[in-house]
Short mmCIF file of C-alpha atoms and ligand atoms in Angstrom, two decimals:
data_model
loop_
_atom_site.label_atom_id
_atom_site.label_comp_id
_atom_site.label_asym_id
_atom_site.label_seq_id
_atom_site.Cartn_x
_atom_site.Cartn_y
_atom_site.Cartn_z
CA MET A 176 -9.38 33.04 -5.28
CA LYS A 177 -9.48 30.28 -2.25
CA ASP A 178 -6.22 28.54 -1.41
CA ARG A 179 -7.39 25.16 -2.05
CA SER A 180 -5.60 21.80 -4.16
CA LEU A 181 -6.52 18.40 -5.40
CA LEU A 182 -3.80 16.31 -3.20
CA MET A 183 -3.78 13.57 -6.48
CA ILE A 184 -0.24 12.25 -5.15
CA PRO A 185 0.04 8.55 -4.90
CA GLY A 186 -0.03 9.12 -0.85
CA PRO A 187 -0.30 11.44 1.23
CA ILE A 188 -3.98 11.32 0.08
CA GLU A 189 -7.29 14.18 0.33
CA PHE A 190 -9.42 12.58 2.71
CA GLU A 191 -12.65 12.68 4.08
CA PRO A 192 -14.07 15.76 6.25
CA ALA A 193 -15.60 12.84 9.11
CA VAL A 194 -11.71 11.72 8.87
CA LEU A 195 -10.44 14.83 9.12
CA ALA A 196 -12.98 15.68 12.23
CA ALA A 197 -12.22 12.61 14.08
CA MET A 198 -8.73 14.02 13.80
CA GLY A 199 -9.39 16.83 15.28
CA ALA A 200 -11.63 15.72 18.81
CA PRO A 201 -10.20 16.04 21.68
CA THR A 202 -8.27 13.90 22.53
CA THR A 203 -9.06 11.13 25.35
CA SER A 204 -7.65 9.15 27.31
CA HIS A 205 -6.39 6.06 26.06
CA ILE A 206 -7.98 3.69 28.82
CA ALA A 207 -11.13 5.66 28.60
CA PRO A 208 -13.82 3.96 27.58
CA ASP A 209 -14.75 5.28 24.56
CA PHE A 210 -11.36 4.82 22.76
CA ILE A 211 -11.39 1.35 23.62
CA GLU A 212 -14.57 0.75 21.70
CA VAL A 213 -13.25 2.92 19.24
CA PHE A 214 -9.94 1.45 19.03
CA GLY A 215 -11.42 -2.08 19.49
CA GLN A 216 -14.04 -1.35 16.38
CA ALA A 217 -11.44 -0.49 13.90
CA LEU A 218 -8.78 -3.85 15.28
CA GLU A 219 -12.51 -5.47 14.01
CA ARG A 220 -12.56 -3.35 10.85
CA MET A 221 -9.36 -4.03 9.84
CA ARG A 222 -10.33 -7.47 9.99
CA GLU A 223 -13.07 -7.36 7.49
CA VAL A 224 -11.75 -4.77 4.68
CA PHE A 225 -8.23 -7.09 4.50
CA LEU A 226 -10.56 -10.02 3.75
CA CYS A 227 -9.35 -11.79 6.98
CA PRO A 228 -11.32 -13.41 8.93
CA ASP A 229 -8.38 -16.07 11.14
CA GLY A 230 -5.91 -12.75 11.36
CA GLN A 231 -4.16 -11.65 14.05
CA PRO A 232 -4.12 -7.08 13.71
CA PHE A 233 -2.25 -4.65 14.45
CA ILE A 234 -2.76 -0.24 14.65
CA MET A 235 1.13 0.57 15.88
CA ALA A 236 2.43 4.75 15.22
CA GLY A 237 4.18 4.29 12.80
CA SER A 238 4.43 4.64 9.35
CA GLY A 239 4.35 2.10 6.53
CA THR A 240 7.89 1.47 6.90
CA LEU A 241 7.33 0.42 10.49
CA ALA A 242 5.12 -2.75 9.27
CA MET A 243 7.01 -3.25 7.19
CA ASP A 244 9.90 -3.88 9.83
CA ALA A 245 7.56 -4.95 12.13
CA VAL A 246 6.79 -8.37 10.07
CA ALA A 247 11.16 -8.50 9.05
CA ALA A 248 11.89 -7.90 12.74
CA ASN A 249 9.52 -10.81 14.15
CA LEU A 250 10.15 -13.53 11.19
CA ILE A 251 13.57 -13.28 10.39
CA GLU A 252 16.18 -15.44 12.90
CA ALA A 253 19.71 -14.91 11.54
CA GLY A 254 20.90 -17.35 8.64
CA ASP A 255 16.51 -17.72 7.74
CA LYS A 256 16.70 -17.38 3.60
CA ALA A 257 13.80 -14.50 2.64
CA LEU A 258 13.33 -14.39 -1.24
CA VAL A 259 12.36 -10.98 -2.64
CA VAL A 260 9.87 -10.50 -5.47
CA ASN A 261 11.63 -7.24 -6.65
CA THR A 262 9.34 -4.65 -8.55
CA GLY A 263 10.75 -1.79 -7.91
CA VAL A 264 12.32 0.34 -4.47
CA PHE A 265 9.34 -0.99 -2.14
CA GLY A 266 11.56 -3.90 -3.40
CA ASP A 267 14.89 -2.84 -2.73
CA ARG A 268 13.77 -1.64 0.37
CA TYR A 269 12.37 -4.84 1.49
CA GLY A 270 15.44 -6.81 0.77
CA ALA A 271 17.92 -4.71 2.62
CA MET A 272 15.72 -4.25 6.27
CA LEU A 273 15.85 -8.26 5.71
CA GLU A 274 18.91 -8.25 5.61
CA ARG A 275 19.97 -6.13 8.24
CA TYR A 276 17.90 -8.78 10.71
CA GLY A 277 20.26 -11.60 9.68
CA ALA A 278 18.73 -13.09 6.95
CA GLU A 279 20.08 -14.82 3.52
CA VAL A 280 17.87 -12.41 0.65
CA THR A 281 17.81 -13.36 -2.92
CA HIS A 282 15.87 -10.47 -5.17
CA VAL A 283 14.26 -11.80 -8.12
CA ARG A 284 13.67 -9.12 -11.14
CA ALA A 285 12.64 -8.50 -13.95
CA PRO A 286 12.92 -4.68 -16.09
CA ILE A 287 11.79 -1.92 -14.55
CA GLY A 288 8.17 -1.71 -15.30
CA GLY A 289 7.50 -5.69 -15.62
CA VAL A 290 7.19 -7.96 -13.02
CA PRO A 291 9.78 -11.26 -12.43
CA ALA A 292 8.05 -14.52 -14.88
CA MET A 293 5.95 -17.21 -12.31
CA GLU A 294 8.93 -19.32 -13.61
CA ASP A 295 11.46 -17.43 -11.97
CA VAL A 296 10.32 -17.47 -8.80
CA GLU A 297 9.37 -21.38 -8.69
CA ALA A 298 13.17 -21.78 -9.38
CA VAL A 299 14.42 -19.59 -6.54
CA LEU A 300 11.98 -21.86 -3.92
CA LYS A 301 13.85 -24.83 -5.62
CA THR A 302 16.70 -24.41 -5.15
CA ALA A 303 16.39 -24.22 -1.06
CA SER A 304 14.27 -23.85 1.92
CA TYR A 305 13.06 -20.31 2.00
CA LYS A 306 10.94 -19.31 5.30
CA LEU A 307 9.52 -16.39 3.33
CA MET A 308 8.93 -14.33 0.50
CA THR A 309 7.45 -10.89 0.11
CA VAL A 310 5.91 -8.59 -2.50
CA THR A 311 4.79 -5.79 -3.39
CA GLN A 312 1.53 -5.15 -4.47
CA VAL A 313 1.16 -2.23 -6.19
CA ASP A 314 5.26 -0.56 -6.14
CA THR A 315 4.36 2.77 -5.77
CA SER A 316 8.65 3.82 -7.09
CA THR A 317 6.85 1.78 -10.97
CA GLY A 318 3.28 1.44 -10.96
CA VAL A 319 3.89 -2.23 -11.21
CA LEU A 320 0.68 -4.51 -9.68
CA THR A 321 1.99 -7.75 -9.04
CA ASP A 322 -0.48 -11.00 -9.09
CA VAL A 323 -0.80 -11.77 -5.53
CA LYS A 324 -3.30 -14.63 -6.08
CA THR A 325 -0.89 -16.45 -8.14
CA LEU A 326 2.25 -15.91 -6.50
CA ALA A 327 0.38 -16.50 -2.49
CA ALA A 328 -0.37 -20.23 -4.51
CA LEU A 329 3.47 -21.11 -5.35
CA ALA A 330 4.19 -19.56 -2.20
CA ARG A 331 2.08 -22.57 -0.24
CA ARG A 332 3.43 -24.62 -2.16
CA TYR A 333 6.66 -24.48 -1.50
CA GLU A 334 6.03 -23.65 2.31
CA THR A 335 7.00 -20.24 2.74
CA LEU A 336 5.51 -17.69 4.44
CA PHE A 337 4.27 -15.52 2.08
CA ILE A 338 3.90 -11.65 3.34
CA VAL A 339 2.00 -8.64 0.56
CA ASP A 340 3.13 -4.93 1.11
CA GLY A 341 0.18 -3.57 0.02
CA VAL A 342 0.92 -0.11 0.67
CA CYS A 343 -0.36 1.08 -2.10
CA ALA A 344 -2.77 -1.76 -2.66
CA VAL A 345 -4.78 -2.37 0.78
CA ALA A 346 -8.66 -1.06 0.35
CA GLY A 347 -7.99 0.37 -3.28
CA GLU A 348 -6.19 -3.03 -5.18
CA GLU A 349 -8.22 -6.19 -4.68
CA LEU A 350 -6.78 -8.29 -1.65
CA ARG A 351 -8.58 -11.43 -0.72
CA MET A 352 -6.14 -12.30 2.29
CA ALA A 353 -7.62 -15.66 4.13
CA ASP A 354 -9.11 -16.64 0.04
CA TRP A 355 -6.19 -16.30 -1.25
CA ASP A 356 -3.79 -17.73 1.54
CA VAL A 357 -1.95 -14.52 2.42
CA ASP A 358 0.19 -14.54 5.33
CA VAL A 359 0.60 -11.10 5.96
CA ALA A 360 -0.70 -8.23 4.29
CA LEU A 361 0.63 -4.34 5.23
CA THR A 362 -0.69 -0.97 5.26
CA ALA A 363 -0.05 2.33 5.93
CA SER A 364 -3.05 5.31 7.41
CA GLN A 365 -2.07 7.30 4.58
CA LYS A 366 -2.93 5.80 1.67
CA ALA A 367 -6.36 4.31 0.28
CA ILE A 368 -7.65 2.74 3.91
CA GLY A 369 -7.75 7.06 4.68
CA THR A 370 -6.62 8.72 7.36
CA PRO A 371 -3.63 11.30 7.69
CA PRO A 372 0.26 9.42 8.15
CA GLY A 373 0.66 8.06 11.50
CA LEU A 374 -0.33 4.27 11.55
CA ALA A 375 0.90 1.10 10.54
CA LEU A 376 -1.63 -0.95 10.30
CA PHE A 377 -1.33 -4.94 9.63
CA VAL A 378 -3.13 -8.62 9.20
CA VAL A 379 -1.27 -11.48 10.59
CA ARG A 380 -2.32 -15.30 10.05
CA PRO A 381 -2.44 -18.00 12.81
CA ARG A 382 0.38 -19.86 10.71
CA VAL A 383 2.49 -17.18 11.18
CA MET A 384 1.99 -16.45 14.84
CA ALA A 385 3.03 -20.43 15.39
CA VAL A 386 6.80 -19.63 13.74
CA PHE A 387 6.81 -16.25 15.44
CA ASN A 388 6.43 -18.62 18.62
CA ALA A 389 8.18 -20.78 17.41
CA ARG A 390 11.96 -18.07 17.41
CA THR A 391 15.13 -19.42 19.29
CA THR A 392 16.60 -15.87 19.61
CA PRO A 393 14.94 -12.52 20.57
CA VAL A 394 13.48 -9.63 18.14
CA ALA A 395 16.02 -7.90 17.50
CA ASN A 396 14.08 -4.37 17.70
CA TYR A 397 12.45 -3.66 21.11
CA TYR A 398 9.51 -1.32 19.99
CA ALA A 399 8.65 -3.82 17.01
CA ASP A 400 8.75 -6.94 18.96
CA TRP A 401 5.11 -8.70 19.08
CA THR A 402 5.61 -10.06 22.25
CA ASN A 403 4.88 -5.98 23.46
CA TRP A 404 2.03 -5.21 21.33
CA LEU A 405 0.32 -8.48 21.04
CA PRO A 406 -1.91 -8.29 24.46
CA VAL A 407 -2.65 -4.72 23.66
CA MET A 408 -3.90 -5.68 20.45
CA GLU A 409 -5.97 -8.23 22.24
CA ALA A 410 -6.87 -6.61 25.29
CA TYR A 411 -8.64 -3.34 22.79
CA GLU A 412 -10.59 -6.31 20.92
CA ALA A 413 -11.61 -7.65 23.69
CA ARG A 414 -12.46 -3.97 25.46
CA SER A 415 -10.15 -3.90 27.62
CA VAL A 416 -7.03 -2.05 27.94
CA ALA A 417 -3.19 -3.17 28.41
CA TYR A 418 0.24 -1.05 27.54
CA PHE A 419 2.91 -0.50 26.04
CA GLY A 420 3.20 2.18 23.98
CA THR A 421 0.95 5.17 24.02
CA PRO A 422 -1.62 4.35 21.17
CA ALA A 423 -1.44 7.88 18.81
CA VAL A 424 -5.30 8.15 20.38
CA ASN A 425 -6.72 11.00 17.63
CA LEU A 426 -5.42 8.89 14.77
CA ILE A 427 -7.33 5.88 15.83
CA ALA A 428 -10.61 7.77 15.87
CA ALA A 429 -10.16 8.76 12.63
CA LEU A 430 -8.76 5.24 11.47
CA ASN A 431 -12.12 3.44 12.96
CA VAL A 432 -14.22 6.28 11.18
CA SER A 433 -12.15 5.57 7.75
CA LEU A 434 -12.67 1.88 7.56
CA GLY A 435 -16.48 2.46 8.70
CA LEU A 436 -16.49 4.09 5.40
CA ILE A 437 -14.80 1.55 3.83
CA LEU A 438 -16.74 -0.58 4.81
CA SER A 439 -20.04 1.13 4.10
CA GLN A 440 -19.36 1.08 0.68
CA GLY A 441 -17.94 -2.92 0.78
CA MET A 442 -15.44 -4.02 -0.42
CA GLU A 443 -16.37 -5.47 -3.97
CA ALA A 444 -17.42 -2.41 -4.56
CA VAL A 445 -14.54 -0.46 -3.34
CA PHE A 446 -12.26 -2.98 -5.98
CA ALA A 447 -14.36 -1.64 -8.74
CA ARG A 448 -14.03 1.57 -8.57
CA HIS A 449 -10.73 1.92 -8.33
CA LYS A 450 -10.80 -0.93 -11.20
CA THR A 451 -12.90 1.53 -13.17
CA ILE A 452 -10.69 5.05 -11.84
CA GLY A 453 -7.51 3.57 -12.66
CA GLN A 454 -8.39 2.17 -16.22
CA ALA A 455 -9.81 6.22 -17.22
CA CYS A 456 -6.76 7.44 -16.03
CA LYS A 457 -4.85 4.91 -17.99
CA ALA A 458 -7.65 6.08 -20.91
CA ALA A 459 -6.51 9.19 -20.42
CA MET A 460 -2.92 9.02 -20.77
CA MET A 461 -2.43 6.94 -23.18
CA ALA A 462 -5.30 9.45 -25.44
CA LEU A 463 -2.49 12.12 -24.75
CA GLY A 464 0.25 9.88 -26.81
CA LEU A 465 1.56 9.76 -22.82
CA GLY A 466 2.99 6.44 -22.40
CA GLN A 467 3.65 4.35 -18.91
CA VAL A 468 6.03 2.93 -17.16
CA PRO A 469 4.64 -0.58 -16.58
CA LEU A 470 5.43 -2.36 -19.60
CA SER A 471 1.74 -3.52 -20.06
CA ASP A 472 -1.66 -2.82 -18.55
CA ASP A 473 -2.38 -6.35 -17.34
CA VAL A 474 0.55 -5.23 -15.61
CA ALA A 475 -0.45 -1.40 -14.51
CA ALA A 476 -2.15 -0.57 -10.58
CA HIS A 477 -5.32 0.90 -10.23
CA THR A 478 -5.02 2.68 -7.44
CA MET A 479 -2.01 5.25 -8.95
CA THR A 480 -0.03 6.31 -12.83
CA ALA A 481 2.71 6.37 -13.75
CA PRO A 482 2.73 8.05 -17.28
CA ARG A 483 6.01 8.96 -19.54
CA PHE A 484 6.43 13.14 -20.29
CA PRO A 485 6.33 13.51 -23.56
CA LYS A 486 9.65 14.24 -25.07
CA GLY A 487 11.37 17.64 -24.64
CA ILE A 488 8.98 18.06 -21.55
CA GLU A 489 10.46 17.63 -18.36
CA ALA A 490 8.93 18.00 -14.63
CA ALA A 491 10.27 21.12 -13.84
CA ASP A 492 8.62 22.44 -16.99
CA LEU A 493 4.99 20.01 -16.87
CA LEU A 494 3.85 19.34 -12.90
CA PRO A 495 4.30 23.47 -11.13
CA LYS A 496 2.19 24.33 -14.01
CA ILE A 497 -0.59 21.23 -13.16
CA THR A 498 -0.17 23.13 -9.83
CA MET A 499 -1.14 26.35 -10.96
CA ALA A 500 -3.78 24.19 -12.38
CA GLY A 501 -5.42 23.24 -8.77
CA VAL A 502 -4.16 19.83 -8.26
CA VAL A 503 -0.81 17.92 -7.26
CA LEU A 504 0.75 15.24 -8.47
CA ALA A 505 4.36 14.20 -7.90
CA GLY A 506 7.57 13.61 -9.87
CA GLY A 507 9.13 10.85 -9.65
CA LEU A 508 10.96 8.35 -7.65
CA HIS A 509 12.80 5.26 -9.38
CA PRO A 510 16.40 6.36 -9.57
CA GLU A 511 17.06 4.56 -12.71
CA ILE A 512 14.23 6.36 -14.54
CA LYS A 513 13.27 9.23 -11.84
CA ALA A 514 13.17 11.95 -14.55
CA GLU A 515 11.25 10.51 -17.52
CA TYR A 516 8.21 10.08 -15.23
CA PHE A 517 5.29 11.77 -13.18
CA ARG A 518 2.53 9.93 -11.01
CA ILE A 519 -0.87 10.55 -10.28
CA GLY A 520 -2.45 8.39 -6.79
CA HIS A 521 -6.10 7.92 -7.36
CA MET A 522 -7.19 5.59 -4.32
CA GLY A 523 -9.12 5.97 -1.18
CA SER A 524 -12.51 8.21 -1.80
CA VAL A 525 -11.63 9.71 -5.19
CA LYS A 526 -14.15 9.88 -7.53
CA ALA A 527 -14.89 10.30 -11.05
CA GLY A 528 -14.78 14.00 -10.74
CA ASP A 529 -11.66 14.58 -8.57
CA LEU A 530 -9.33 12.41 -11.70
CA LEU A 531 -11.68 14.80 -14.74
CA ALA A 532 -10.16 17.23 -13.03
CA THR A 533 -6.61 15.89 -12.46
CA ILE A 534 -6.84 15.04 -16.24
CA GLY A 535 -7.99 18.16 -16.70
CA ALA A 536 -5.42 19.98 -14.66
CA ILE A 537 -3.01 18.13 -16.62
CA GLU A 538 -3.70 19.29 -20.45
CA ILE A 539 -3.80 22.65 -19.07
CA GLY A 540 -0.48 22.26 -18.39
CA LEU A 541 0.60 20.42 -21.38
CA ALA A 542 -1.15 22.67 -23.16
CA ALA A 543 1.13 25.56 -21.25
CA CYS A 544 4.44 23.34 -21.92
CA HIS A 545 3.67 23.73 -25.25
CA TYR A 546 2.86 20.79 -26.64
CA ARG A 547 0.78 19.48 -29.62
CA PHE A 548 -2.81 17.72 -28.45
CA GLU A 549 -5.78 17.25 -29.09
CA LYS A 550 -7.65 19.99 -26.65
CA GLY A 551 -9.89 17.62 -24.65
CA ALA A 552 -9.02 14.57 -25.79
CA GLY A 553 -7.55 12.99 -22.17
CA VAL A 554 -11.52 13.93 -20.27
CA ALA A 555 -13.26 12.52 -23.10
CA ALA A 556 -11.43 9.30 -22.93
CA ALA A 557 -11.95 9.81 -18.98
CA MET A 558 -15.38 9.88 -19.63
CA ARG A 559 -16.41 6.74 -22.24
CA ILE A 560 -14.90 4.45 -19.04
CA LEU A 561 -16.68 7.06 -16.53
CA ALA A 562 -20.00 7.16 -17.55
N1 PMP B 748 5.84 0.02 0.54
C1 PMP B 748 5.29 1.14 -0.19
C2 PMP B 748 4.64 0.05 -1.45
C3 PMP B 748 5.09 2.07 -0.41
O1 PMP B 748 4.29 2.81 -1.15
C4 PMP B 748 5.22 3.32 0.74
C5 PMP B 748 5.32 4.43 0.62
N2 PMP B 748 5.07 5.56 -0.29
C6 PMP B 748 5.71 2.81 1.52
C7 PMP B 748 6.22 0.93 1.63
C8 PMP B 748 6.66 2.68 2.98
O2 PMP B 748 5.70 3.50 3.62
P1 PMP B 748 5.91 4.93 4.25
O3 PMP B 748 5.98 5.50 3.38
O4 PMP B 748 4.34 5.35 5.01
O5 PMP B 748 6.47 4.62 5.34
#
C-alpha cells in the first residue's frame, strides 16, 4: 500500500504538484533576472488575490505570526489604544503582541463559538480614540467567522485603522480589501494561499503607510521594520533589486505559482467553492449527529469545520482511527474546550472528492469507536450539497 494520507488540517494543507515542483527547482541567486521577475509577479498577484489595487504587498520569510507582529510593531507607539475583536486564541495572541509594543489593549469578547455584538464593539470605540482595531476573520481555534465587511465600516466611522488577521481566510473566505475599506490584511503561505509554510504575507493600504510615516519613535522590532522592507518590495516590483535580508527564493517561486493557480480560477469562483465545501462539511457533521463549536452556521467558517466529539468519544479514540483510514485531522486548540472538539481544514485547492474522502474516513473512525449512526449519512448529506 502507498504510504500516503490526505492532510485535512487547518494548515499546512495539501499543496498542488506544480507548487511543490517550484519549491524543488534549483535555487537561484536572489538577484538573478528570473527570480526578479518571479518576485515582482508574486507581489502583483497578491494585490489581485487580496482584491486591493491600491495596496502595498509585503512578502517576508516567517510564519503568519510574523505578519501579525510586523503590523503591530510598525503601527504601535507606546500609549496607543488598540481594540481586539476577540473570537479565540489568535485574538488573545494579537492582544499580547500589541501590548508588547506598548499599546493599551481592550478586548471585546463573546462566549466561545460566538462573535462579539457590533453594539459592544461600537460602545468601546465611543469611549476613546483607538489607533487601530484587529479582527480575526476565521479564528482557527474556534472555527468562528467574523463579519469583516460590517466591522470595517464601523472602524471607518470611528477613524480607527482596521487590521484583519486573515491567516485562516485569505484566498478562501470572501475578502474585498479595497471595496470594504480594510486597511491591512495579513496571512501566511501554508493556508488557503497554498504554499508550504515559511512566508508571512500582508497588504497595506495608503492610509496605513501615512500613519507609519508619521511615527515619532523608532520601530521597536529591527527585522520587521517596514523602513527596511518597503524599498525591497518596491524594487522587485519595478523589476530591480534591493537587499535587506535574503528572500526565501524557493518559497517565493512556489508562491508565485500558487497565486497564479488561484487567479486562473478567479476570486469569485474561489470564494464560491469554499462556501460550498464548507456547507457540505457542516451538513455532513450534522447528519452524523455531531455538533460544532461555532454557535450557529452563520458564524461558522467555510475554510474549516470544528465538530464536537459525540458523548463518550475522545480525541485519543477517534483521531488515530481516522488517520488509519488515510486522513489526517487536527485536535482541539482552544484551551478551555480543547478536549471537546476536533478540526477539519478544507481550504486551498481542496476538491469535492477530498471532502468526501474525509467524511468517509470520519465515518470509518466513528464506526470503529462503536458510535451508533446511519452509515453513509454524512457522505450522503455532503453529496446533496456538492452534487
Ligand atoms: N492567526 C490565525 C487565525 C491562525 O490560524 C494562525 C495559525 N494557525 C496564526 C495567526 C499564526 O500563524 P503561524 O502559525 O503561521 O505563525
